[in-house]
mmCIF file of C-alpha atoms in Angstrom:
data_model
loop_
_atom_site.group_PDB
_atom_site.id
_atom_site.type_symbol
_atom_site.label_atom_id
_atom_site.label_comp_id
_atom_site.label_asym_id
_atom_site.label_seq_id
_atom_site.Cartn_x
_atom_site.Cartn_y
_atom_site.Cartn_z
ATOM 1 C CA MET A 23 -65.767 27.556 25.532
ATOM 2 C CA THR A 24 -67.912 27.575 22.241
ATOM 3 C CA ASP A 25 -67.510 25.725 18.789
ATOM 4 C CA ALA A 26 -66.102 28.588 17.525
ATOM 5 C CA GLN A 27 -63.512 29.366 20.271
ATOM 6 C CA ARG A 28 -62.628 25.166 19.856
ATOM 7 C CA ALA A 29 -62.107 25.233 16.234
ATOM 8 C CA ALA A 30 -60.112 28.276 16.581
ATOM 9 C CA GLU A 31 -58.354 26.427 19.098
ATOM 10 C CA ARG A 32 -57.010 23.378 16.978
ATOM 11 C CA GLU A 33 -56.130 25.984 14.174
ATOM 12 C CA ILE A 34 -53.482 27.823 16.334
ATOM 13 C CA ARG A 35 -52.181 24.864 17.342
ATOM 14 C CA ALA A 36 -52.025 23.391 14.082
ATOM 15 C CA ALA A 37 -50.508 26.931 13.124
ATOM 16 C CA ARG A 38 -47.586 26.517 15.347
ATOM 17 C CA ALA A 39 -47.632 22.927 14.703
ATOM 18 C CA ARG A 40 -46.561 23.931 11.584
ATOM 19 C CA SER A 41 -44.281 26.776 12.298
ATOM 20 C CA ASN A 42 -42.102 24.527 14.741
ATOM 21 C CA ALA A 43 -42.032 22.081 11.883
ATOM 22 C CA ALA A 44 -40.257 24.216 9.366
ATOM 23 C CA ILE A 45 -37.895 25.633 11.540
ATOM 24 C CA ALA A 46 -37.008 22.531 12.238
ATOM 25 C CA ARG A 47 -36.082 22.090 9.065
ATOM 26 C CA ARG A 48 -34.545 24.982 8.267
ATOM 27 C CA ASP A 49 -37.082 26.582 6.201
ATOM 28 C CA PRO A 50 -37.247 30.161 6.332
ATOM 29 C CA ASP A 51 -40.463 30.935 3.487
ATOM 30 C CA ALA A 52 -42.003 27.595 5.817
ATOM 31 C CA SER A 53 -41.297 29.656 9.101
ATOM 32 C CA VAL A 54 -43.121 32.756 8.924
ATOM 33 C CA ALA A 55 -46.191 31.569 6.758
ATOM 34 C CA GLU A 56 -48.392 31.728 9.897
ATOM 35 C CA MET A 57 -47.584 35.078 10.840
ATOM 36 C CA ALA A 58 -49.501 38.387 9.093
ATOM 37 C CA PRO A 59 -47.426 40.585 6.729
ATOM 38 C CA ASP A 60 -47.453 43.388 9.694
ATOM 39 C CA ALA A 61 -46.463 41.093 12.612
ATOM 40 C CA LEU A 62 -44.448 42.637 15.500
ATOM 41 C CA VAL A 63 -41.843 40.129 17.074
ATOM 42 C CA ILE A 64 -39.694 41.311 20.023
ATOM 43 C CA ALA A 65 -36.946 38.450 20.405
ATOM 44 C CA SER A 66 -35.156 37.200 23.383
ATOM 45 C CA SER A 67 -32.554 39.945 23.005
ATOM 46 C CA GLY A 68 -35.142 42.618 22.686
ATOM 47 C CA ALA A 69 -34.678 43.841 19.004
ATOM 48 C CA LEU A 70 -37.410 44.464 17.654
ATOM 49 C CA VAL A 71 -38.034 42.675 14.156
ATOM 50 C CA PRO A 72 -40.430 44.989 12.154
ATOM 51 C CA ASN A 73 -42.515 42.492 10.029
ATOM 52 C CA ARG A 74 -42.896 38.839 8.591
ATOM 53 C CA ALA A 75 -39.921 39.979 6.126
ATOM 54 C CA ALA A 76 -37.656 40.711 8.189
ATOM 55 C CA MET A 77 -38.456 37.677 10.508
ATOM 56 C CA ARG A 78 -37.706 35.532 7.374
ATOM 57 C CA ASP A 79 -34.501 37.040 7.274
ATOM 58 C CA ALA A 80 -34.190 36.611 10.956
ATOM 59 C CA PHE A 81 -35.090 32.695 10.461
ATOM 60 C CA ALA A 82 -32.091 32.471 7.596
ATOM 61 C CA HIS A 83 -29.856 33.963 9.229
ATOM 62 C CA ALA A 84 -29.740 30.969 11.614
ATOM 63 C CA PHE A 85 -30.613 28.736 9.809
ATOM 64 C CA ALA A 86 -27.219 29.700 7.826
ATOM 65 C CA GLU A 87 -25.337 29.653 11.467
ATOM 66 C CA THR A 88 -23.168 25.918 11.684
ATOM 67 C CA GLY A 89 -24.171 25.528 14.903
ATOM 68 C CA PHE A 90 -27.416 26.161 15.253
ATOM 69 C CA ILE A 91 -29.282 23.435 15.849
ATOM 70 C CA SER A 92 -33.403 24.472 16.902
ATOM 71 C CA PHE A 93 -35.630 26.867 18.120
ATOM 72 C CA VAL A 94 -38.977 25.963 19.230
ATOM 73 C CA ARG A 95 -41.891 27.298 20.964
ATOM 74 C CA THR A 96 -44.372 24.756 22.798
ATOM 75 C CA PRO A 97 -47.566 26.677 23.730
ATOM 76 C CA GLU A 98 -49.367 25.828 27.148
ATOM 77 C CA ARG A 99 -52.409 28.088 27.428
ATOM 78 C CA LEU A 100 -54.259 29.349 24.532
ATOM 79 C CA GLU A 101 -57.242 32.581 25.321
ATOM 80 C CA ILE A 102 -59.544 32.788 22.481
ATOM 81 C CA SER A 103 -61.701 35.547 22.566
ATOM 82 C CA ALA A 104 -65.624 35.502 22.822
ATOM 83 C CA ASN A 105 -65.961 36.141 19.086
ATOM 84 C CA ALA A 106 -63.399 34.074 18.105
ATOM 85 C CA GLU A 107 -61.269 36.902 16.323
ATOM 86 C CA THR A 108 -58.401 36.748 18.164
ATOM 87 C CA ALA A 109 -55.912 34.835 20.795
ATOM 88 C CA ALA A 110 -54.113 34.988 22.856
ATOM 89 C CA GLU A 111 -50.880 32.376 23.629
ATOM 90 C CA GLU A 112 -48.548 31.618 26.596
ATOM 91 C CA GLY A 113 -46.128 29.366 26.562
ATOM 92 C CA ARG A 114 -42.189 28.347 26.335
ATOM 93 C CA TRP A 115 -39.687 28.507 24.048
ATOM 94 C CA ARG A 116 -35.610 27.190 23.647
ATOM 95 C CA SER A 117 -33.422 27.581 21.797
ATOM 96 C CA LEU A 118 -30.290 25.987 20.910
ATOM 97 C CA TRP A 119 -26.791 26.216 19.240
ATOM 98 C CA GLU A 120 -24.122 24.260 19.992
ATOM 99 C CA PRO A 121 -21.869 24.401 21.665
ATOM 100 C CA ALA A 122 -24.459 24.222 24.126
ATOM 101 C CA ALA A 123 -21.497 24.798 26.702
ATOM 102 C CA ALA A 124 -20.590 28.059 25.106
ATOM 103 C CA GLY A 125 -23.879 29.417 26.592
ATOM 104 C CA ARG A 126 -25.980 29.041 23.006
ATOM 105 C CA GLU A 127 -28.724 27.903 25.209
ATOM 106 C CA ARG A 128 -31.312 30.131 25.872
ATOM 107 C CA SER A 129 -35.267 29.766 27.102
ATOM 108 C CA GLY A 130 -38.021 31.904 28.519
ATOM 109 C CA PRO A 131 -41.117 32.598 28.407
ATOM 110 C CA TYR A 132 -43.415 33.702 25.240
ATOM 111 C CA LEU A 133 -46.330 35.665 24.330
ATOM 112 C CA ALA A 134 -48.078 35.540 21.340
ATOM 113 C CA ARG A 135 -51.194 37.354 19.807
ATOM 114 C CA TRP A 136 -53.432 35.896 17.217
ATOM 115 C CA THR A 137 -55.396 37.620 14.727
ATOM 116 C CA CYS A 138 -58.354 35.581 12.598
ATOM 117 C CA ARG A 139 -58.544 37.597 8.728
ATOM 118 C CA ASP A 140 -60.775 36.164 6.036
ATOM 119 C CA GLY A 141 -61.354 32.970 8.091
ATOM 120 C CA ARG A 142 -57.321 32.556 8.993
ATOM 121 C CA TRP A 143 -55.343 32.627 11.294
ATOM 122 C CA ALA A 144 -51.797 34.742 11.783
ATOM 123 C CA ILE A 145 -49.916 35.760 14.493
ATOM 124 C CA GLN A 146 -50.043 39.334 14.363
ATOM 125 C CA SER A 147 -46.929 39.439 17.437
ATOM 126 C CA GLU A 148 -44.774 37.849 19.373
ATOM 127 C CA VAL A 149 -42.369 38.837 22.723
ATOM 128 C CA PHE A 150 -39.822 36.392 23.357
ATOM 129 C CA ILE A 151 -37.931 36.832 27.435
ATOM 130 C CA PRO A 152 -34.936 34.899 28.451
ATOM 131 C CA VAL A 153 -34.948 33.784 31.765
#
């Protein structure tokens, strides 16, 4: 792995940690700060979230739900391109609402594509698969 790839991995992991922390604080603006404006998300429901603004609204809606507890993405593997301009992140996600016994806990694998634009890493797309 090159120095640029190692630096990219550190930056992406830090960005993911910031995003998870923002979700834990229920801050919809900070929750999407690591996303490109034109980022695409396929939610665990299969719904397409077409951009960062729509994802911000989805987070705001979830945070307003009385039973919302958490949503966390845990990276398990990062693969950085040779030119350190794009990266694939694989991991596990988990969401939880109260009461969990009512089927409000979901989890599964996810895949995120990161791109580096103007020296800044941003999420370009994410897919969440419930299993």
